[in-house]
Amino acid sequence: MSLNRHLSKGRTLARTAGDHAADMFAPITLIGRGLRRHAEWAKGRWQATPKDRRGPTLFLCAAMVLGIFLLPHGPLFTLVGLMASAAWVGRAPKAPPAPPEPDVAEVKLTALYAALTPYLASPDDLSPLYGNENGFRTAFGSWEFDGDGRLTELELAYPAYFTDTEPAARARIEQVVQGKAGRAREYRFDWDEESNRLRVSALAPLATDIAAQRFVTAPGEIVLGFTDEAGSRRMIPVTQAGVSAQQPPVIWRTGPRSSEPHLLALGATGHGTSTLIRSIALQALPFADLVLIDGAGTGEHACLVNRPGVHTVETSLHGTLAALEWAAQETARRLTALNAARHAGTTPPEDVTRPLWLLLDHPTELSELAHAEGRPDPQDLLETPLRHGRAARVTVVIADDIEARDRITPTLRATTRARVVLGPTTPEEGHAALGAPLDIVPAAHAPAGRGYARIGTAAPVRLQVPATVDPLDDEAPAQLRDAVIALLPHRDTRTEAAAPAAAPVAPPAEPVRRAGEQPAGGLDDLTGDVLAERPVELGKEHTPVRPRPVW
């Protein structure tokens, strides 16, 4: 008999013995499984019992065991009942283990690979990188997911014949990737055209709890908002949620040495363009004079009316035209005075060196009204301040709706090279507003004040405008309103209680004097225990010398 036959016969005998042993020990296995399940049930009930009730429960169980032991044939009946119960409970086989959950990367990357295939595959390609026969591992180099199963990093390759230099082709790929990875976040797309590789990174949301405050900046610097660490080389201290923190700002440098002296901000309605105007106004007031035009007429800038340093806040077409005509004449006067001082070698007068800011909120609405009435376009009156504002210390800031971009004059678009776009925008709108393509795909839903900024020829960066609410808006949070009120040039009497009035005292008879004549007596001539309260002039510590508008 050969060795193989011996081995085969031995395997058959072992299998038969095992089957007989399993049949013989099946009742014991059944009862053992039931006893194990009874023990697991008892352990679970004991762990679920509160600690203050475990003592009485243990005493009750001991009393039951003692009672069973004292009954005639009690232990025997208890043992038979326990075996029968264990056999009944153990009759069901052990539950099979739950199937493992599918790998998140396998599911999502397979779907993303299938979605990219129609755009990155060609029927003429003999060895396609994207195809139905291939898997995502042939095209995706590396990837990373967070704890919630969302894609955070991805590097993929694309064929050399893909037109990666065309913005439309790029936009299609970016839209597909964002749709499969999640539209609730922003993604940065880094196209490596030399290596035919694309790196996708999910960006963390920017902080939205930074309120209006005094920022640590140099003279002439304006904090437009805050960005991420990749968008700024600078950090400034801010008060965030009641604590001090360091945040990277988006700085706009103004003044005669600025390469971008004027700013154009576009955005969707209700996404923070007026908030940006208020933030810039509060930062410029300590060192400049303001002329503010509220073209929408919503009254969101009424908190600046009659404030020291604010020439006027206009909402009507007549007042706007008068204010802008004065601004054009003031720009010419400043240029003349500065040129005369340079030729004479003297110091320029203070009223021409103090910066003047022209802030216009939705001026295109006034332009349409002016065209309907046959009056000059307010945007045309800005030509002199825009072209000569840097030399004359005149800065123009314009905020308007992104849909009104085509109604902005070419001169205004050409001279405002500092750009801001707020709110959700399409790649085409972002490119037209900023003058450069965005390498960041916006999220589907953006908070107020969220957008992008581009200063001159620099790359666009993310932007979150500080929460600068209207202090006259009762629906705004009180903490944010108080932060704005604290930055206004003088006290706001709406929120500060008036001083308690003193007891009325009959004033002494005062001789009648002519208009403009000063009283002969001084402080010592006043009689009575209580001095008459005189009005206090609220203003800046150093009142600037500046011309006043005559309209």
Coordinates of C-alpha atoms in Angstrom, one line a residue:
M1 CA 0.0 0.0 0.0
S2 CA 1.5 3.3 -1.0
L3 CA 2.1 6.3 1.3
N4 CA -0.7 8.4 -0.3
R5 CA -3.3 5.7 0.3
H6 CA -2.2 5.6 4.0
L7 CA -2.5 9.3 4.3
S8 CA -5.9 9.4 2.6
K9 CA -7.2 6.6 4.8
G10 CA -5.9 8.4 7.9
R11 CA -7.6 11.6 6.9
T12 CA -10.9 9.7 6.4
L13 CA -10.7 8.0 9.8
A14 CA -9.8 11.3 11.5
R15 CA -12.8 13.1 9.8
T16 CA -15.1 10.2 10.8
A17 CA -13.9 10.3 14.4
G18 CA -14.4 14.0 14.6
D19 CA -17.9 13.8 13.3
H20 CA -18.8 11.1 15.9
A21 CA -17.2 13.2 18.6
A22 CA -19.1 16.3 17.5
D23 CA -22.4 14.3 17.6
M24 CA -21.5 12.8 21.0
F25 CA -20.5 16.1 22.6
A26 CA -23.3 18.2 20.9
P27 CA -25.5 18.2 24.0
I28 CA -22.6 19.4 26.2
T29 CA -21.7 22.1 23.7
L30 CA -25.3 23.2 23.6
I31 CA -25.6 23.4 27.4
G32 CA -22.2 25.1 27.6
R33 CA -23.2 27.8 25.1
G34 CA -26.4 28.4 27.0
L35 CA -24.6 28.7 30.4
R36 CA -22.2 31.2 28.8
R37 CA -25.1 33.3 27.6
H38 CA -26.7 33.1 31.0
A39 CA -23.4 34.3 32.5
E40 CA -23.2 37.2 30.1
W41 CA -26.8 38.2 30.8
A42 CA -26.1 38.2 34.6
K43 CA -22.9 40.2 34.2
G44 CA -24.7 42.8 32.1
R45 CA -27.6 43.1 34.6
W46 CA -25.1 43.4 37.5
Q47 CA -23.2 46.2 35.7
A48 CA -26.4 48.0 34.9
T49 CA -27.6 47.9 38.5
P50 CA -26.8 51.2 40.4
K51 CA -24.2 50.9 43.1
D52 CA -26.7 51.9 45.8
R53 CA -28.9 48.9 44.9
R54 CA -26.3 46.2 44.5
G55 CA -26.2 45.4 48.2
P56 CA -30.0 44.7 48.5
T57 CA -29.8 42.8 45.2
L58 CA -27.0 40.6 46.4
F59 CA -28.9 39.9 49.7
L60 CA -32.0 38.9 47.8
C61 CA -30.1 36.5 45.6
A62 CA -28.4 34.9 48.7
A63 CA -31.9 34.5 50.3
M64 CA -33.2 32.8 47.2
V65 CA -30.3 30.4 47.1
L66 CA -30.8 29.6 50.8
G67 CA -34.5 29.0 50.2
I68 CA -33.8 26.6 47.3
F69 CA -31.3 24.7 49.4
L70 CA -33.8 24.2 52.2
L71 CA -36.6 23.0 50.0
P72 CA -37.0 19.2 49.5
H73 CA -35.1 18.2 46.3
G74 CA -34.6 21.9 45.7
P75 CA -31.0 21.8 44.4
L76 CA -31.9 18.9 42.1
F77 CA -34.9 20.7 40.6
T78 CA -32.9 23.9 40.3
L79 CA -30.1 22.1 38.5
V80 CA -32.5 20.4 36.1
G81 CA -34.2 23.7 35.4
L82 CA -30.9 25.5 34.8
M83 CA -29.8 22.8 32.3
A84 CA -33.1 22.9 30.5
S85 CA -32.9 26.7 30.3
A86 CA -29.3 26.6 29.1
A87 CA -30.2 24.0 26.4
W88 CA -33.1 26.2 25.2
V89 CA -31.0 29.4 25.1
G90 CA -28.0 27.7 23.6
R91 CA -30.0 26.0 20.8
A92 CA -29.3 29.0 18.5
P93 CA -25.9 28.9 16.9
K94 CA -23.4 31.7 17.5
A95 CA -24.2 34.7 15.5
P96 CA -21.7 35.3 12.6
P97 CA -19.5 38.3 12.9
A98 CA -20.8 41.4 11.2
P99 CA -19.2 42.1 7.9
P100 CA -16.5 44.7 8.0
E101 CA -17.5 48.2 6.9
P102 CA -16.3 49.2 3.5
D103 CA -13.2 51.3 3.3
V104 CA -14.0 54.9 3.0
A105 CA -11.1 55.6 0.7
E106 CA -12.0 52.7 -1.6
V107 CA -15.6 53.9 -2.0
K108 CA -15.1 57.6 -2.4
L109 CA -11.9 57.4 -4.5
T110 CA -13.5 54.9 -6.8
A111 CA -16.5 57.3 -7.3
L112 CA -14.2 60.2 -7.9
Y113 CA -12.1 58.2 -10.4
A114 CA -15.2 57.2 -12.3
A115 CA -16.4 60.9 -12.4
L116 CA -13.1 62.1 -13.8
T117 CA -12.8 59.5 -16.4
P118 CA -15.1 61.2 -19.0
Y119 CA -13.0 64.4 -18.8
L120 CA -9.5 62.9 -18.7
A121 CA -9.8 59.9 -21.0
S122 CA -9.5 59.7 -24.7
P123 CA -10.5 56.9 -27.1
D124 CA -7.3 57.3 -29.0
D125 CA -5.1 56.7 -26.0
L126 CA -3.5 53.3 -26.3
S127 CA -2.6 53.1 -22.6
P128 CA -5.2 55.3 -20.9
L129 CA -4.6 56.5 -17.4
Y130 CA -8.3 56.8 -16.8
G131 CA -10.5 54.0 -18.1
N132 CA -13.1 51.5 -17.1
E133 CA -10.6 48.7 -16.8
N134 CA -8.2 50.5 -14.5
G135 CA -8.5 51.3 -10.8
F136 CA -8.1 54.6 -9.1
R137 CA -4.6 53.5 -7.8
T138 CA -3.2 53.9 -11.3
A139 CA -3.9 57.7 -11.3
F140 CA -4.1 58.7 -7.6
G141 CA -0.7 59.0 -6.0
S142 CA -1.6 59.8 -2.4
W143 CA -4.7 60.7 -0.4
E144 CA -5.7 61.5 3.1
F145 CA -9.1 61.5 5.0
D146 CA -10.0 63.0 8.3
G147 CA -11.8 61.3 11.2
D148 CA -15.2 62.0 9.7
G149 CA -14.3 60.3 6.4
R150 CA -13.9 63.5 4.4
L151 CA -11.2 63.9 1.8
T152 CA -8.5 66.4 3.0
E153 CA -5.6 65.8 0.7
L154 CA -5.3 64.2 -2.8
E155 CA -2.6 64.1 -5.5
L156 CA -3.6 62.8 -8.9
A157 CA -2.0 62.5 -12.3
Y158 CA -3.6 63.5 -15.6
P159 CA -2.6 62.7 -19.2
A160 CA -0.3 65.1 -21.0
Y161 CA -2.9 65.9 -23.7
F162 CA -5.3 67.4 -21.1
T163 CA -5.6 71.2 -21.7
D164 CA -4.6 72.3 -18.3
T165 CA -3.7 75.8 -19.5
E166 CA -7.4 76.6 -20.3
P167 CA -9.4 78.0 -17.4
A168 CA -12.6 76.3 -18.6
A169 CA -11.0 72.9 -18.6
R170 CA -9.6 73.4 -15.2
A171 CA -12.9 74.6 -13.9
R172 CA -14.6 71.4 -15.0
I173 CA -12.1 69.2 -13.1
E174 CA -12.3 71.4 -10.0
Q175 CA -16.1 71.3 -10.0
V176 CA -16.1 67.5 -10.3
V177 CA -13.6 67.1 -7.5
Q178 CA -15.5 69.5 -5.2
G179 CA -18.7 67.8 -5.9
K180 CA -17.4 64.3 -4.9
A181 CA -15.3 65.6 -2.0
G182 CA -18.0 67.8 -0.5
R183 CA -19.2 71.3 -1.4
A184 CA -19.3 72.6 2.2
R185 CA -15.6 73.3 2.2
E186 CA -13.1 75.3 0.2
Y187 CA -10.4 73.5 -1.8
R188 CA -7.1 74.8 -3.1
F189 CA -6.0 73.4 -6.5
D190 CA -2.3 73.4 -7.2
W191 CA -1.8 72.6 -10.9
D192 CA 1.7 71.3 -11.7
E193 CA 1.7 71.7 -15.5
E194 CA 5.3 70.5 -15.9
S195 CA 4.7 67.2 -14.2
N196 CA 1.0 66.8 -15.2
R197 CA 0.0 66.5 -11.5
L198 CA -2.8 68.1 -9.5
R199 CA -2.7 68.5 -5.8
V200 CA -6.0 69.2 -4.0
S201 CA -6.1 70.4 -0.4
A202 CA -9.2 71.1 1.8
L203 CA -8.9 74.4 3.6
A204 CA -9.9 75.0 7.2
P205 CA -12.6 77.6 7.7
L206 CA -11.5 81.1 8.7
A207 CA -12.4 82.6 12.0
T208 CA -15.6 84.6 12.0
D209 CA -15.6 85.7 15.7
I210 CA -13.2 88.6 15.3
A211 CA -15.0 91.8 16.1
A212 CA -14.1 95.4 15.2
Q213 CA -11.2 96.7 17.3
R214 CA -8.0 98.7 17.1
F215 CA -5.5 96.7 15.1
V216 CA -1.7 97.0 15.5
T217 CA -0.7 98.5 12.2
A218 CA 1.6 101.2 10.8
P219 CA 0.2 104.6 9.7
G220 CA -1.6 104.3 6.4
E221 CA -2.2 100.5 6.8
I222 CA -5.7 99.1 6.7
V223 CA -6.7 95.7 7.8
L224 CA -9.2 94.4 5.2
G225 CA -9.7 91.2 7.1
F226 CA -8.0 88.0 8.1
T227 CA -6.8 85.0 6.1
D228 CA -4.9 81.7 6.7
E229 CA -1.2 81.4 7.3
A230 CA -0.5 80.6 3.7
G231 CA -2.0 83.9 2.6
S232 CA 0.0 86.3 4.8
R233 CA 3.5 86.6 6.1
R234 CA 2.5 88.6 9.1
M235 CA 0.7 88.0 12.4
I236 CA -1.0 90.7 14.6
P237 CA -2.6 90.4 18.0
V238 CA -6.4 90.5 18.1
T239 CA -9.1 89.9 20.7
Q240 CA -11.0 86.8 19.5
A241 CA -13.9 85.5 21.5
G242 CA -12.8 87.4 24.6
V243 CA -9.2 86.1 24.6
S244 CA -6.0 87.4 22.9
A245 CA -4.8 85.5 19.8
Q246 CA -2.5 85.9 16.8
Q247 CA -4.1 86.1 13.4
P248 CA -2.7 86.6 9.9
P249 CA -4.1 89.9 8.4
V250 CA -4.7 91.0 4.9
I251 CA -3.0 94.5 4.9
W252 CA -3.8 97.2 2.3
R253 CA -1.1 100.0 2.4
T254 CA -2.4 103.4 1.4
G255 CA -0.8 106.8 1.1
P256 CA 1.4 108.6 -1.5
R257 CA 3.9 105.7 -1.7
S258 CA 1.2 103.1 -2.2
S259 CA 1.2 101.2 -5.5
E260 CA -2.6 100.6 -5.2
P261 CA -4.1 103.7 -3.6
H262 CA -7.8 102.9 -4.4
L263 CA -10.0 99.9 -3.6
L264 CA -12.9 98.3 -5.3
A265 CA -15.0 95.8 -3.4
L266 CA -17.7 93.7 -5.1
G267 CA -20.0 91.2 -3.4
A268 CA -23.4 89.6 -3.3
T269 CA -26.2 91.4 -1.4
G270 CA -26.0 90.8 2.3
H271 CA -22.5 89.3 2.3
G272 CA -20.5 92.2 3.9
T273 CA -19.7 95.0 1.5
S274 CA -21.2 97.6 3.8
T275 CA -19.5 95.9 6.7
L276 CA -16.2 96.4 4.9
I277 CA -16.9 100.1 4.4
R278 CA -17.7 100.6 8.1
S279 CA -14.5 98.7 9.1
I280 CA -12.3 100.8 6.8
A281 CA -14.0 104.0 8.0
L282 CA -13.4 103.2 11.7
Q283 CA -9.7 102.4 10.9
A284 CA -9.1 105.6 8.9
L285 CA -10.9 108.1 11.2
P286 CA -8.0 108.5 13.6
F287 CA -5.7 109.9 10.9
A288 CA -7.9 111.0 8.0
D289 CA -11.1 112.8 7.1
L290 CA -14.0 111.0 5.5
V291 CA -16.7 111.7 2.9
L292 CA -19.2 108.9 2.8
I293 CA -21.7 108.3 0.1
D294 CA -24.6 105.8 0.8
G295 CA -25.9 105.1 -2.7
A296 CA -28.3 102.4 -1.5
G297 CA -29.9 104.8 1.0
T298 CA -30.3 102.0 3.6
G299 CA -29.0 104.2 6.4
E300 CA -26.3 101.6 7.4
H301 CA -23.8 104.4 7.9
A302 CA -25.9 106.7 10.0
C303 CA -23.7 106.0 13.0
L304 CA -21.0 108.2 11.3
V305 CA -23.2 111.3 10.9
N306 CA -21.9 114.4 12.7
R307 CA -18.8 112.5 13.9
P308 CA -15.5 114.4 14.2
G309 CA -13.5 113.8 11.1
V310 CA -16.5 113.0 8.9
H311 CA -17.3 115.8 6.5
T312 CA -20.6 114.4 5.4
V313 CA -22.7 111.2 4.9
E314 CA -24.8 111.7 1.8
T315 CA -27.7 109.5 0.6
S316 CA -29.4 111.7 -2.0
L317 CA -28.2 112.4 -5.6
H318 CA -28.1 116.2 -5.0
G319 CA -25.9 115.9 -1.9
T320 CA -23.7 113.2 -3.6
L321 CA -23.0 115.4 -6.7
A322 CA -22.2 118.4 -4.5
A323 CA -19.9 116.3 -2.3
L324 CA -18.0 114.8 -5.2
E325 CA -17.6 118.1 -7.0
W326 CA -16.1 119.5 -3.8
A327 CA -13.8 116.4 -3.6
A328 CA -12.6 117.0 -7.1
Q329 CA -11.9 120.7 -6.4
E330 CA -10.2 119.7 -3.1
T331 CA -8.0 117.3 -5.0
A332 CA -6.9 120.0 -7.4
R333 CA -6.3 122.5 -4.6
R334 CA -4.2 120.0 -2.7
L335 CA -2.1 119.3 -5.8
T336 CA -1.5 123.0 -6.4
A337 CA -0.6 123.6 -2.7
L338 CA 1.8 120.6 -2.7
N339 CA 3.5 121.6 -5.9
A340 CA 3.9 125.2 -4.6
A341 CA 5.5 123.9 -1.4
R342 CA 7.9 121.7 -3.3
H343 CA 9.0 124.5 -5.5
A344 CA 9.5 126.8 -2.6
G345 CA 11.2 124.2 -0.5
T346 CA 8.8 124.6 2.5
T347 CA 6.7 122.3 4.5
P348 CA 3.2 121.7 2.9
P349 CA 0.3 123.0 5.0
E350 CA -1.4 120.6 7.3
D351 CA -4.8 120.8 5.6
V352 CA -3.3 119.3 2.4
T353 CA -1.2 116.6 4.0
R354 CA -4.0 115.1 6.2
P355 CA -5.5 112.2 4.2
L356 CA -9.0 112.5 2.7
W357 CA -11.0 109.3 2.1
L358 CA -14.0 109.0 -0.2
L359 CA -16.1 106.0 0.7
L360 CA -18.9 105.1 -1.8
D361 CA -21.3 102.3 -1.1
H362 CA -23.3 101.2 -4.1
P363 CA -22.7 104.3 -6.3
T364 CA -24.1 102.6 -9.5
E365 CA -27.6 103.1 -8.1
L366 CA -27.1 106.8 -8.0
S367 CA -25.6 106.6 -11.5
E368 CA -28.8 105.1 -12.8
L369 CA -30.8 107.8 -11.0
A370 CA -28.6 110.5 -12.5
H371 CA -29.0 109.1 -16.0
A372 CA -32.8 109.1 -15.6
E373 CA -32.8 112.7 -14.5
G374 CA -30.2 113.9 -17.1
R375 CA -27.6 114.9 -14.5
P376 CA -23.9 114.1 -14.3
D377 CA -22.8 110.6 -13.4
P378 CA -21.3 110.6 -9.9
Q379 CA -18.7 108.1 -11.1
D380 CA -17.5 110.6 -13.7
L381 CA -16.8 113.1 -10.9
L382 CA -14.4 110.6 -9.4
E383 CA -12.0 110.8 -12.3
T384 CA -9.8 113.5 -10.7
P385 CA -9.5 111.9 -7.2
L386 CA -8.8 108.5 -8.9
R387 CA -6.1 109.7 -11.2
H388 CA -4.4 112.2 -8.9
G389 CA -5.5 110.9 -5.5
R390 CA -2.2 109.2 -4.6
A391 CA -0.2 112.5 -5.0
A392 CA -3.0 114.5 -3.3
R393 CA -3.4 112.1 -0.3
V394 CA -7.0 111.2 -1.5
T395 CA -8.1 107.6 -1.2
V396 CA -11.2 106.2 -2.9
V397 CA -13.0 103.1 -1.7
I398 CA -16.0 101.8 -3.7
A399 CA -18.2 98.9 -2.7
D400 CA -21.0 97.7 -5.0
D401 CA -23.0 94.6 -6.0
I402 CA -21.1 92.1 -8.1
E403 CA -24.0 92.1 -10.6
A404 CA -23.4 95.8 -11.2
R405 CA -19.8 95.2 -12.3
D406 CA -20.7 96.1 -15.9
R407 CA -22.2 99.4 -14.9
I408 CA -18.9 100.6 -13.3
T409 CA -17.0 103.0 -15.5
P410 CA -13.8 101.9 -17.2
T411 CA -11.8 104.6 -15.5
L412 CA -12.9 103.3 -12.1
R413 CA -12.1 99.7 -13.0
A414 CA -8.7 100.7 -14.3
T415 CA -7.5 102.7 -11.4
T416 CA -8.7 100.4 -8.5
R417 CA -6.2 97.7 -8.5
A418 CA -6.8 96.6 -5.0
R419 CA -9.8 94.3 -5.3
V420 CA -12.1 92.5 -2.9
V421 CA -14.9 90.1 -3.7
L422 CA -17.3 88.9 -1.0
G423 CA -19.9 86.1 -1.0
P424 CA -20.4 83.0 -3.1
T425 CA -19.0 83.5 -6.6
T426 CA -18.5 81.4 -9.7
P427 CA -15.0 81.0 -11.1
E428 CA -15.9 83.4 -14.0
E429 CA -17.2 86.1 -11.6
G430 CA -14.2 85.7 -9.3
H431 CA -11.8 86.1 -12.3
A432 CA -13.6 89.2 -13.6
A433 CA -13.8 90.8 -10.2
L434 CA -10.2 90.2 -9.1
G435 CA -8.5 90.3 -12.5
A436 CA -6.9 86.9 -11.9
P437 CA -8.1 83.3 -11.8
L438 CA -8.8 81.8 -8.4
D439 CA -6.9 78.7 -7.4
I440 CA -9.5 78.2 -4.6
V441 CA -12.9 76.8 -5.3
P442 CA -15.4 78.7 -3.0
A443 CA -17.7 76.7 -0.7
A444 CA -21.4 76.4 -1.5
H445 CA -22.4 78.5 1.5
A446 CA -20.3 81.3 2.8
P447 CA -20.8 83.4 6.0
A448 CA -21.2 87.2 5.9
G449 CA -17.9 88.9 5.2
R450 CA -16.3 85.9 3.6
G451 CA -14.5 86.3 0.3
Y452 CA -11.2 86.9 -1.4
A453 CA -8.8 89.8 -1.8
R454 CA -6.1 90.7 -4.4
I455 CA -3.7 93.6 -3.8
G456 CA -2.1 94.7 -7.1
T457 CA -0.5 91.8 -9.0
A458 CA -0.3 89.5 -5.9
A459 CA -2.1 86.2 -5.9
P460 CA -5.6 86.2 -4.5
V461 CA -6.0 85.2 -0.9
R462 CA -8.9 84.2 1.3
L463 CA -10.5 87.0 3.4
Q464 CA -12.8 87.2 6.4
V465 CA -13.9 90.8 7.2
P466 CA -14.1 91.7 10.9
A467 CA -17.6 91.7 12.3
T468 CA -18.3 95.5 12.1
V469 CA -22.1 95.7 12.5
D470 CA -24.3 98.8 12.4
P471 CA -24.5 100.0 16.0
L472 CA -28.0 101.4 15.3
D473 CA -29.3 97.9 14.3
D474 CA -31.1 96.6 17.3
E475 CA -31.1 93.1 15.9
A476 CA -27.3 92.9 15.9
P477 CA -25.6 91.3 19.0
A478 CA -25.1 93.8 21.7
Q479 CA -21.4 92.8 22.1
L480 CA -20.6 93.6 18.5
R481 CA -22.5 96.9 18.6
D482 CA -20.6 97.9 21.7
A483 CA -17.3 97.1 20.0
V484 CA -18.2 99.5 17.1
I485 CA -19.4 102.2 19.5
A486 CA -16.1 102.1 21.3
L487 CA -14.3 102.9 18.1
L488 CA -16.4 105.9 17.2
P489 CA -14.7 109.3 17.7
H490 CA -16.9 110.3 20.6
R491 CA -19.3 108.9 23.1
D492 CA -22.6 107.4 21.9
T493 CA -25.4 108.8 24.0
R494 CA -27.7 105.9 23.1
T495 CA -26.0 103.5 25.4
E496 CA -24.5 105.7 28.1
A497 CA -26.7 107.0 30.8
A498 CA -26.7 110.8 31.3
A499 CA -25.2 112.2 34.4
P500 CA -27.7 112.8 37.3
A501 CA -29.1 116.3 37.3
A502 CA -28.3 118.5 40.3
A503 CA -30.9 120.1 42.5
P504 CA -32.3 123.2 40.7
V505 CA -30.8 126.4 42.1
A506 CA -32.0 129.8 41.1
P507 CA -29.2 131.4 39.0
P508 CA -28.2 134.9 39.8
A509 CA -29.4 137.7 37.6
E510 CA -27.2 138.0 34.6
P511 CA -26.8 141.4 32.9
V512 CA -27.9 141.6 29.3
R513 CA -24.9 141.7 26.9
R514 CA -24.7 142.1 23.2
A515 CA -24.2 139.2 20.8
G516 CA -20.6 138.0 20.7
E517 CA -19.6 139.8 23.9
Q518 CA -17.9 137.7 26.5
P519 CA -19.0 138.0 30.2
A520 CA -16.8 140.4 32.2
G521 CA -16.4 138.1 35.2
G522 CA -14.5 134.8 35.3
L523 CA -14.9 131.5 37.3
D524 CA -14.7 133.4 40.6
D525 CA -17.7 135.6 39.8
L526 CA -20.0 132.6 39.7
T527 CA -22.0 132.3 42.9
G528 CA -24.1 129.6 44.5
D529 CA -23.2 126.1 45.8
V530 CA -23.8 124.4 42.4
L531 CA -22.2 125.5 39.2
A532 CA -24.5 125.7 36.2
E533 CA -23.7 122.7 33.8
R534 CA -22.2 123.8 30.5
P535 CA -22.2 121.7 27.4
V536 CA -19.1 119.7 26.7
E537 CA -17.6 119.8 23.2
L538 CA -16.9 116.2 22.2
G539 CA -14.2 115.7 19.6
K540 CA -10.8 114.4 19.0
E541 CA -7.9 115.3 21.2
H542 CA -6.2 117.2 18.4
T543 CA -8.6 118.8 16.1
P544 CA -7.1 118.8 12.6
V545 CA -7.0 121.8 10.4
R546 CA -9.0 120.8 7.4
P547 CA -11.3 122.6 4.9
R548 CA -15.0 122.2 5.4
P549 CA -17.3 121.5 2.5
V550 CA -19.5 124.4 1.5
W551 CA -22.6 122.5 0.2

